[in-house]
mmCIF file of C-alpha atoms in Angstrom:
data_model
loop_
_atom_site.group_PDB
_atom_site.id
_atom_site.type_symbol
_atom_site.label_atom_id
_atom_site.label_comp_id
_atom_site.label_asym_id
_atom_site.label_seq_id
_atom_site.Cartn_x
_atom_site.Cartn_y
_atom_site.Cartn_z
ATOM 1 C CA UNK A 1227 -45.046 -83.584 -62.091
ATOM 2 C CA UNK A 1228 -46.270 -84.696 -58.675
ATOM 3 C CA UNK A 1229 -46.383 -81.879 -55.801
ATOM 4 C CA UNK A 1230 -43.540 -84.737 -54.349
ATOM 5 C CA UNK A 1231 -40.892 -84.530 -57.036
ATOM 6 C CA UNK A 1232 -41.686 -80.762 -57.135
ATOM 7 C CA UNK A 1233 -41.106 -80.218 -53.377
ATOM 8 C CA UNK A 1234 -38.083 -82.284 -53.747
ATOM 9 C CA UNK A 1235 -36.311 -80.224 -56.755
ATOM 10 C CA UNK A 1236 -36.977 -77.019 -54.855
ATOM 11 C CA UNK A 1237 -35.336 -78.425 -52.062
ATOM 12 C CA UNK A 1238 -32.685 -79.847 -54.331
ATOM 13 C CA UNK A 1239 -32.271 -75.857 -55.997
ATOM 14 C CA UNK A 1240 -32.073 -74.182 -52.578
ATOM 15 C CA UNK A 1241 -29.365 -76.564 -51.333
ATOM 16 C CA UNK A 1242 -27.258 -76.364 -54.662
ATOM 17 C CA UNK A 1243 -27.746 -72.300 -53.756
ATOM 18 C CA UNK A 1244 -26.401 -72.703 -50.460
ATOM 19 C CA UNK A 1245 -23.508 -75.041 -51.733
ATOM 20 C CA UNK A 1246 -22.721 -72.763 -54.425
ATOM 21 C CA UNK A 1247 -23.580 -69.041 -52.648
ATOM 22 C CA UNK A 1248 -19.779 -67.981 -51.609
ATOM 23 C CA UNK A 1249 -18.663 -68.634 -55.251
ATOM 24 C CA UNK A 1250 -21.851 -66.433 -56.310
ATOM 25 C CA UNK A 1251 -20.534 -63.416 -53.901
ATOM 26 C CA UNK A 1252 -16.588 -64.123 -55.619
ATOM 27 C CA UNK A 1253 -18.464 -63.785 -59.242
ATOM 28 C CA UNK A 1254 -19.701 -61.127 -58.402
ATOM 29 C CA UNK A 1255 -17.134 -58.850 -56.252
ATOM 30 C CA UNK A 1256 -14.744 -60.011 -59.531
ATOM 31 C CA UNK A 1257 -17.614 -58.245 -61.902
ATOM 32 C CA UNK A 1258 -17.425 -54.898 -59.778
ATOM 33 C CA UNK A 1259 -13.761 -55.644 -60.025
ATOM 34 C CA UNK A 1260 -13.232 -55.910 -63.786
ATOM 35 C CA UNK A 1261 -15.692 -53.356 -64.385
ATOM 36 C CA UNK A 1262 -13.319 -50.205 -63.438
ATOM 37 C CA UNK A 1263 -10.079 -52.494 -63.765
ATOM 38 C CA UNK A 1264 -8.117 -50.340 -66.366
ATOM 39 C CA UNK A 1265 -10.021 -46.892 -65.527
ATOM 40 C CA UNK A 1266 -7.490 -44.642 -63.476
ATOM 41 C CA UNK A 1267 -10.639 -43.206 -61.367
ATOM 42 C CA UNK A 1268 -11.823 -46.594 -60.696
ATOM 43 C CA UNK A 1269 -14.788 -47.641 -59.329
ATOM 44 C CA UNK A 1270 -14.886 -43.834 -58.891
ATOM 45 C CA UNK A 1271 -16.969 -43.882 -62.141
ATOM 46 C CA UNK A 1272 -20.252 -45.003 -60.347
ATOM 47 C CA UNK A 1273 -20.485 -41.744 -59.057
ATOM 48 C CA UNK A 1274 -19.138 -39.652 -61.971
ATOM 49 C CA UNK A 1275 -20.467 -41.707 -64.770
ATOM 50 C CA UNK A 1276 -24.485 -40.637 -63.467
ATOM 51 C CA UNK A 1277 -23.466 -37.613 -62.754
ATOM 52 C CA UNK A 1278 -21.955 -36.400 -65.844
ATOM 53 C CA UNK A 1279 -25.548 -38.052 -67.528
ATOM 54 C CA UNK A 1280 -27.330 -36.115 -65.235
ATOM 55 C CA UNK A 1281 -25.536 -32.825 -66.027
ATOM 56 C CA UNK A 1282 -25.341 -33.301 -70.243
ATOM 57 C CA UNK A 1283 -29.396 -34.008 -70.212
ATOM 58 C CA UNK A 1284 -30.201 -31.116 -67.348
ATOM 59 C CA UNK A 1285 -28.433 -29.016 -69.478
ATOM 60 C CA UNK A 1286 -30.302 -29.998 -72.978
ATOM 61 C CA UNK A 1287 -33.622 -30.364 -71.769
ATOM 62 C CA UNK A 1288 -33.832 -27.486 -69.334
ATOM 63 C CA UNK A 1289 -32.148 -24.755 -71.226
ATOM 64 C CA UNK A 1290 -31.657 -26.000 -75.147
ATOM 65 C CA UNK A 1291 -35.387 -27.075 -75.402
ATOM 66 C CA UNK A 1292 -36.493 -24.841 -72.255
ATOM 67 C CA UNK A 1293 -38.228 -27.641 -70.425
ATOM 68 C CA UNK A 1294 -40.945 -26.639 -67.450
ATOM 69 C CA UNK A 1295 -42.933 -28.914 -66.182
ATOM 70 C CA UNK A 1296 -44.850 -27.970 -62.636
ATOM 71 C CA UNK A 1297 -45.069 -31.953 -61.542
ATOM 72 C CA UNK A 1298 -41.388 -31.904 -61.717
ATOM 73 C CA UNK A 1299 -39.938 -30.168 -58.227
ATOM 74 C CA UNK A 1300 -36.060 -30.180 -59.060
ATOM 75 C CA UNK A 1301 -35.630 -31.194 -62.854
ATOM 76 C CA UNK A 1302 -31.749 -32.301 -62.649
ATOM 77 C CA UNK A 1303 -32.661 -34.542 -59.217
ATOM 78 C CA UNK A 1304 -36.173 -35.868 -60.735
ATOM 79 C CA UNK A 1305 -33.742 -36.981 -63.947
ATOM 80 C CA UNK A 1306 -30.799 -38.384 -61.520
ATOM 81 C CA UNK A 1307 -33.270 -40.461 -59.738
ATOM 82 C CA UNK A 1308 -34.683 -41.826 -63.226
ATOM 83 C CA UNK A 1309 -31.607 -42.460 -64.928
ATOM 84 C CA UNK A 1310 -30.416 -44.312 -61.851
ATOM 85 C CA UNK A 1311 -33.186 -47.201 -61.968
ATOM 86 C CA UNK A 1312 -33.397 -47.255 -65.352
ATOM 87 C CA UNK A 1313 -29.339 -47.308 -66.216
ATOM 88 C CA UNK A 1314 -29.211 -50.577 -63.687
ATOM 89 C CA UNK A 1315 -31.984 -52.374 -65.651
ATOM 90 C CA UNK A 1316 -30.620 -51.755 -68.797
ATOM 91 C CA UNK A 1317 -26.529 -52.686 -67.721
ATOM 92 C CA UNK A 1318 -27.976 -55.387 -65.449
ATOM 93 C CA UNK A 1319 -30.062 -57.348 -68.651
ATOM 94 C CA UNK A 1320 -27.154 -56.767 -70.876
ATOM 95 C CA UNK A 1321 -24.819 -58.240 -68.670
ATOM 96 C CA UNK A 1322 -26.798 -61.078 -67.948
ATOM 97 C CA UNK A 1323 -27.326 -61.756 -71.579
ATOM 98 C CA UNK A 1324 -23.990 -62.008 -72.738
ATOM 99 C CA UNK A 1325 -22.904 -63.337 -69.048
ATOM 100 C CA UNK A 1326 -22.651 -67.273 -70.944
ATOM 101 C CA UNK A 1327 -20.624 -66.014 -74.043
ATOM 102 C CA UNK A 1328 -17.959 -63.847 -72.050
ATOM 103 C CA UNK A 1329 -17.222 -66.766 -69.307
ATOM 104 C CA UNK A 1330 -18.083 -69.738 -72.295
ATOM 105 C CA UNK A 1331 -14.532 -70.871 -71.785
ATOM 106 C CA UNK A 1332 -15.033 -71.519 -67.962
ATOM 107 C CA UNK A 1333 -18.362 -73.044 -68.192
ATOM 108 C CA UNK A 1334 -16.838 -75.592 -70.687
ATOM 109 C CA UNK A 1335 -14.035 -76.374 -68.460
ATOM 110 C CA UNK A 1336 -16.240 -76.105 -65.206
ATOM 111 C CA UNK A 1337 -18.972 -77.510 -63.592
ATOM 112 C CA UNK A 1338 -21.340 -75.127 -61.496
ATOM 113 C CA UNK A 1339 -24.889 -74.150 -61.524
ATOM 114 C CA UNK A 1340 -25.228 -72.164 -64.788
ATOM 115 C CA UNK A 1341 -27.493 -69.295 -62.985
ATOM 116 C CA UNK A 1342 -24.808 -68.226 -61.293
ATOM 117 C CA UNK A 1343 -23.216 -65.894 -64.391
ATOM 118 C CA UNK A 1344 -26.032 -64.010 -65.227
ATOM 119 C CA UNK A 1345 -26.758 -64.167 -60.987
ATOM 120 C CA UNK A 1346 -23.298 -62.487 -60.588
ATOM 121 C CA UNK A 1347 -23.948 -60.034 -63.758
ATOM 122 C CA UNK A 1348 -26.719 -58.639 -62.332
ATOM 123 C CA UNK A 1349 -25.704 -58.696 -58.502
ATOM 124 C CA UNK A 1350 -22.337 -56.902 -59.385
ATOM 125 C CA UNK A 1351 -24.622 -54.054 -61.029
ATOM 126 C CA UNK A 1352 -26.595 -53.637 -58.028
ATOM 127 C CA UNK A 1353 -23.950 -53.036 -56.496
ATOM 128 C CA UNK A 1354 -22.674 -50.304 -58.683
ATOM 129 C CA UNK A 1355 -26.207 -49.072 -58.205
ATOM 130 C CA UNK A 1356 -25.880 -48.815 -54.492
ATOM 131 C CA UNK A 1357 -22.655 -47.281 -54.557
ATOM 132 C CA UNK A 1358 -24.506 -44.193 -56.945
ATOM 133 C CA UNK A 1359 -27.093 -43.848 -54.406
ATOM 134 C CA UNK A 1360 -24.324 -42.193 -52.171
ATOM 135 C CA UNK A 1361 -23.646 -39.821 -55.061
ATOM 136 C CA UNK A 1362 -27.285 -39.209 -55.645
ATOM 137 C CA UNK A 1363 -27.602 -37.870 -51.821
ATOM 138 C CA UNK A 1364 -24.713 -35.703 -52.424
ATOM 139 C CA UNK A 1365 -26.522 -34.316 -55.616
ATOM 140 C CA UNK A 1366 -29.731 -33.739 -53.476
ATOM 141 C CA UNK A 1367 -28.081 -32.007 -50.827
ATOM 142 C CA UNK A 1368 -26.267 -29.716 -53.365
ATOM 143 C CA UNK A 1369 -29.627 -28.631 -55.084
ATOM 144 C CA UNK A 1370 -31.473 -28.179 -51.568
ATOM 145 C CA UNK A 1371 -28.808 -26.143 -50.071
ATOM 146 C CA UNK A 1372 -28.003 -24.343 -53.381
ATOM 147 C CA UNK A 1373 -31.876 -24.028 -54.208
ATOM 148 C CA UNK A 1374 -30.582 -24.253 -57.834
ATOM 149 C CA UNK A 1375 -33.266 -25.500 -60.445
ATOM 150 C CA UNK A 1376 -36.008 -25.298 -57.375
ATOM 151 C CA UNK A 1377 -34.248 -27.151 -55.107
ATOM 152 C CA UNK A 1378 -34.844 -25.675 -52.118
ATOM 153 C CA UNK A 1379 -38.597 -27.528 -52.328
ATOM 154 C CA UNK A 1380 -36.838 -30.712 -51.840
ATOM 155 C CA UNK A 1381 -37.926 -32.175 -48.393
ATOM 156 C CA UNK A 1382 -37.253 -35.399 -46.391
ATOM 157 C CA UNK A 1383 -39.548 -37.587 -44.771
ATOM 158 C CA UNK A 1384 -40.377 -40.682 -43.370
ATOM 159 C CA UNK A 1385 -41.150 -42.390 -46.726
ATOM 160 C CA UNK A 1386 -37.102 -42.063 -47.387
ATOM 161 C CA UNK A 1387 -37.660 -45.592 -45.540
ATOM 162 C CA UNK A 1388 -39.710 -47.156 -48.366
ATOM 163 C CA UNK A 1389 -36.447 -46.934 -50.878
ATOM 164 C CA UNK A 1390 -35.699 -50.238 -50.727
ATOM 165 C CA UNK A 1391 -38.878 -51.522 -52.104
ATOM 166 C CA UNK A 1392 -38.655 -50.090 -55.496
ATOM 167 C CA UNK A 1393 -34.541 -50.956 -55.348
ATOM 168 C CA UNK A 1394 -35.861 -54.561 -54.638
ATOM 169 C CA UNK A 1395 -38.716 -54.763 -57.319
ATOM 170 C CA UNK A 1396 -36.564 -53.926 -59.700
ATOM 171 C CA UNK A 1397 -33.419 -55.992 -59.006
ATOM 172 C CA UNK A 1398 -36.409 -59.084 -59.285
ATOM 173 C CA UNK A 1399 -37.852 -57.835 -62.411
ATOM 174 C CA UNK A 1400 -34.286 -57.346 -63.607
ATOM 175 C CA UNK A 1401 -33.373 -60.932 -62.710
ATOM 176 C CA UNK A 1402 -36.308 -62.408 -64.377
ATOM 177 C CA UNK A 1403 -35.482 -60.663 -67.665
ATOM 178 C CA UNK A 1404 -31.671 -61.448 -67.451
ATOM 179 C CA UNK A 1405 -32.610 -65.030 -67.319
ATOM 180 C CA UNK A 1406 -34.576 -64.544 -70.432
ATOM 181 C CA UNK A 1407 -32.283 -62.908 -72.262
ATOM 182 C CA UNK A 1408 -29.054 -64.959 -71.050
ATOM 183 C CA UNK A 1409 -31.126 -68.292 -72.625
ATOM 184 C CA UNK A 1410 -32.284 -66.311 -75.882
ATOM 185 C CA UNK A 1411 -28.979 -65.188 -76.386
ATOM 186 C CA UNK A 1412 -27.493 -68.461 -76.820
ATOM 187 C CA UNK A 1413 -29.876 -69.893 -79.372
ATOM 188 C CA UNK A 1414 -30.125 -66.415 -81.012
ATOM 189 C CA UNK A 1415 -27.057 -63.588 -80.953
ATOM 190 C CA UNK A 1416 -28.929 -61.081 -83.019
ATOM 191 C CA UNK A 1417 -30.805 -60.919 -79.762
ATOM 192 C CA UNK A 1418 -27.967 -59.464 -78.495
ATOM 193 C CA UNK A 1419 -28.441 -56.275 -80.888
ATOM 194 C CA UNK A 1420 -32.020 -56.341 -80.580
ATOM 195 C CA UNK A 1421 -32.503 -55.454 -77.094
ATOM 196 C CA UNK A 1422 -29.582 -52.701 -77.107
ATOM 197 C CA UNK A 1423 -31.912 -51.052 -79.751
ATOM 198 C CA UNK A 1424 -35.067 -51.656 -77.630
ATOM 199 C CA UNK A 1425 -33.078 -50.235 -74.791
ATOM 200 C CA UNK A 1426 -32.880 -46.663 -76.811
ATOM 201 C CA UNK A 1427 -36.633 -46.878 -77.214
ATOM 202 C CA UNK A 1428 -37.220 -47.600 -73.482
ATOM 203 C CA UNK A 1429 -35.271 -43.838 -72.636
ATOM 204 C CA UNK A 1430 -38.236 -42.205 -73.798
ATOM 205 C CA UNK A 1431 -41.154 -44.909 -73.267
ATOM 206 C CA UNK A 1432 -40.516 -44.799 -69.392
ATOM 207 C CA UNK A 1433 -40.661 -41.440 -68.519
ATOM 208 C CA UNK A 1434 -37.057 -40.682 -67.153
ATOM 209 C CA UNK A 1435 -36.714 -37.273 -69.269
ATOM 210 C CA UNK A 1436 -39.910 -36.024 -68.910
ATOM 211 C CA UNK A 1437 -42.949 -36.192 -66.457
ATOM 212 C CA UNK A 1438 -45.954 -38.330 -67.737
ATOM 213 C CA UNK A 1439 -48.782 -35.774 -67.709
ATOM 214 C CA UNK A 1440 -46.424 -34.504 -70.543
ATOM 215 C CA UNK A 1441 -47.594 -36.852 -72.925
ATOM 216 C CA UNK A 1442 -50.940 -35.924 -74.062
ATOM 217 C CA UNK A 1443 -52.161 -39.015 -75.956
ATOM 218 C CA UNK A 1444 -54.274 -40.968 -73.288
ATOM 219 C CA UNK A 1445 -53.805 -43.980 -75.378
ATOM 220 C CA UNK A 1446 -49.818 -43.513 -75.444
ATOM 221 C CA UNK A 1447 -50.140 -42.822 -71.547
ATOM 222 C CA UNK A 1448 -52.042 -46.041 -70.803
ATOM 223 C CA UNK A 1449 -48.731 -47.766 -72.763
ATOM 224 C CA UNK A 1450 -46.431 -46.356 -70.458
ATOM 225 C CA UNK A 1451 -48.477 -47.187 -67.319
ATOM 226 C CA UNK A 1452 -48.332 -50.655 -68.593
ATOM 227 C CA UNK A 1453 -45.077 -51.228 -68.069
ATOM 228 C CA UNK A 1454 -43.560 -51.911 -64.956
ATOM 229 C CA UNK A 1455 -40.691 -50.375 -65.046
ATOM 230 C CA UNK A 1456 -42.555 -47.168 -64.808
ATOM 231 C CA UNK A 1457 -44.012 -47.873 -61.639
ATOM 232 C CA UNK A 1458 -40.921 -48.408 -59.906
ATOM 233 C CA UNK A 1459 -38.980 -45.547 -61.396
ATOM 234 C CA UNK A 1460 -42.211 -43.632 -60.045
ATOM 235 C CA UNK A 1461 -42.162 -45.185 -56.588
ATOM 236 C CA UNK A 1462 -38.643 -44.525 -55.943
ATOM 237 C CA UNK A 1463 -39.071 -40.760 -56.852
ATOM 238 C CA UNK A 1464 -42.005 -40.347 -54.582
ATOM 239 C CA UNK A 1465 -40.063 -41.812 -51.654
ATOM 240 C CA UNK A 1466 -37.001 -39.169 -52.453
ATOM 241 C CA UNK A 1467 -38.911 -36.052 -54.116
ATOM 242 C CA UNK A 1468 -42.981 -36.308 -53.212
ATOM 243 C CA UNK A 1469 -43.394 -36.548 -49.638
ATOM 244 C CA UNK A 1470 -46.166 -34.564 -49.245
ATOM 245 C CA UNK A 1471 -48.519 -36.949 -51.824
ATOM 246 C CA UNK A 1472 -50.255 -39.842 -51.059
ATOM 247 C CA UNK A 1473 -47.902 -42.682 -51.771
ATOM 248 C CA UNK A 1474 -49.485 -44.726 -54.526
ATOM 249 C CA UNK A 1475 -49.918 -48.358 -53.049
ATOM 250 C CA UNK A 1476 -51.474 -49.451 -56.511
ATOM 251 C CA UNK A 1477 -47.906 -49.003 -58.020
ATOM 252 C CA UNK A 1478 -46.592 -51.052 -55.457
ATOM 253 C CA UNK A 1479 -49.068 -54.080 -55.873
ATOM 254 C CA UNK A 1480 -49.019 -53.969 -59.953
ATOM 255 C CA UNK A 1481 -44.995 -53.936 -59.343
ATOM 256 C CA UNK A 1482 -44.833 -56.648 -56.938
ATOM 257 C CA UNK A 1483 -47.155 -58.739 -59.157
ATOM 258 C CA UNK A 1484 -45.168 -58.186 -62.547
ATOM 259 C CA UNK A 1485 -41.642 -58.122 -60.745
ATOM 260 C CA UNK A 1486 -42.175 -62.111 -59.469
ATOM 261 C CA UNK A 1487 -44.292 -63.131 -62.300
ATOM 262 C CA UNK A 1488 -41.263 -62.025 -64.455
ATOM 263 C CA UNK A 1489 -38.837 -63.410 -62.232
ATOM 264 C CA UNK A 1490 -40.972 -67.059 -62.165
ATOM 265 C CA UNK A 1491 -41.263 -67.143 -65.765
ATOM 266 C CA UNK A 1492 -36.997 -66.389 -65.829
ATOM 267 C CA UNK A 1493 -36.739 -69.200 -64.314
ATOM 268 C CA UNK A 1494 -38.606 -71.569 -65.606
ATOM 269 C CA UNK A 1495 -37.415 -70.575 -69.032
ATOM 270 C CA UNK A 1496 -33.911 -70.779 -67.890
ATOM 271 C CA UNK A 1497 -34.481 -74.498 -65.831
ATOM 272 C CA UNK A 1498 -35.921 -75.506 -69.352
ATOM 273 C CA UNK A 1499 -32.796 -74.955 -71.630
ATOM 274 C CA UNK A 1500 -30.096 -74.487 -68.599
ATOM 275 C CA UNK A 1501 -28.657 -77.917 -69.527
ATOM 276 C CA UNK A 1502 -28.397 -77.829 -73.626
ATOM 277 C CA UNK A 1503 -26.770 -74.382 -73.080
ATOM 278 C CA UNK A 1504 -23.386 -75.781 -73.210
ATOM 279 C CA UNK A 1505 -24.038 -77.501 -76.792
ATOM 280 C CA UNK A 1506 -24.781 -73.896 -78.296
ATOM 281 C CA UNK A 1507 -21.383 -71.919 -76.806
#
């Protein structure tokens, strides 16, 4: 392909984006919409739902298996903050993956840019995730007034205004593996299954329930520092809960570089098979 006819496909993707943006933000407000539809608290949930998580595994891994760790400042808020990134990666890919099969009768009916489902999938979670942010500053305040669990260590500082580069990051990485996955499931439903078992193992690969200088193994550490996900859960806590340490700017460039590789290889994947999609609903 000449640098020509590339230049002019980009150009021809950005202004199908443009064309087609408003009906991306209506896909995706009627996600958030659905989501809570028949739920009497509502969208409510986005603050409960983590919460009650947050409580049930506090509860098991503090006083059941009497966890202590001295990296960890304030257990329940360390394991809020975790559960948060890592609960919108895992809704936000299985969303996008089954995004074709649940609006299959539209796209057959329909012509617009197939990207947008899984787009709106994943969009509509972030959204739920930025709606449990509020309820994770309510859960910090109540552990640093309370001083429950340690939590009168918690501090704020500047840093707080790095959050939105790990809340970026992973909204990229999570689009580039939605793409994936919303292609793969098409050709292959047992994929479908697959990933919601790999999801299970990714709990306790990325360490959301326990710190990594847990994990003795230097071989099984290396592992974990491998993937990205990891590195963002990590970045987010140090902007929130580590103020006083040196923030780690090699986390930042080894998430930056896997979160738009992933995100260039979703998309070329997905601008590959995009048009014989419709012959496989």
């Amino acid at each position: 392909m000449s640098v020509k006819s590339a230049e002019a496909e980009l150009n021809h993707g950005v202004d199908m984006f443009r064309k087609y943006k408003n009906l991306l933000m209506e896909l995706t407000r009627k996600n958030v919409k659905l989501k809570y539809r028949s739920s009497w608290l509502g969208i409510f949930w986005s603050f409960l739902q983590p919460l009650l998580n947050m409580v049930v595994l506090s509860v098991v891994f503090t006083h059941i298996f009497t966890h202590k760790n001295d990296d960890v400042i304030c257990f329940p808020v360390y394991l809020f903050a975790g559960r948060l990134m890592l609960d919108f990666f895992n809704t936000a890919t299985r969303q996008a993956m089954t995004s074709f099969r649940v609006n299959q009768a539209i796209i057959k009916k329909v012509y617009v840019p197939k990207y947008m489902y899984p787009l709106s999938s994943i969009f509509s979670c972030f959204v739920t995730l930025a709606i449990s942010l509020l309820g994770y500053i309510l859960v910090w305040i109540f552990f640093k007034l309370t001083g429950i669990s340690n939590g009168a260590a918690l501090t704020l500082s500047w840093r707080l205004i790095l959050v939105p580069i790990p809340l970026f990051l992973i909204l990229l990485f999570s689009t580039g593996v939605g793409l994936i996955l919303s292609v793969l499931c098409v050709y292959f439903r047992d994929i479908e299954y697959i990933w919601g078992v790999f999801q299970t193992l990714l709990l306790y690969m990325v360490p959301v329930l326990y710190h990594i200088h847990v994990i003795k193994s230097a071989a099984l550490r290396m592992v974990v520092r491998i993937n990205p996900l990891y590195h963002m859960i990590e970045m987010f806590r140090q902007c929130v809960l580590y103020p006083d340490t040196p923030f780690n700017w090699h986390m930042l460039l080894y998430g930056t570089i896997t979160s738009v590789l992933m995100l260039v290889i979703g998309m070329a994947i997905f601008n590959w098979k995009s048009d014989d999609i419709i012959f496989h609903l």
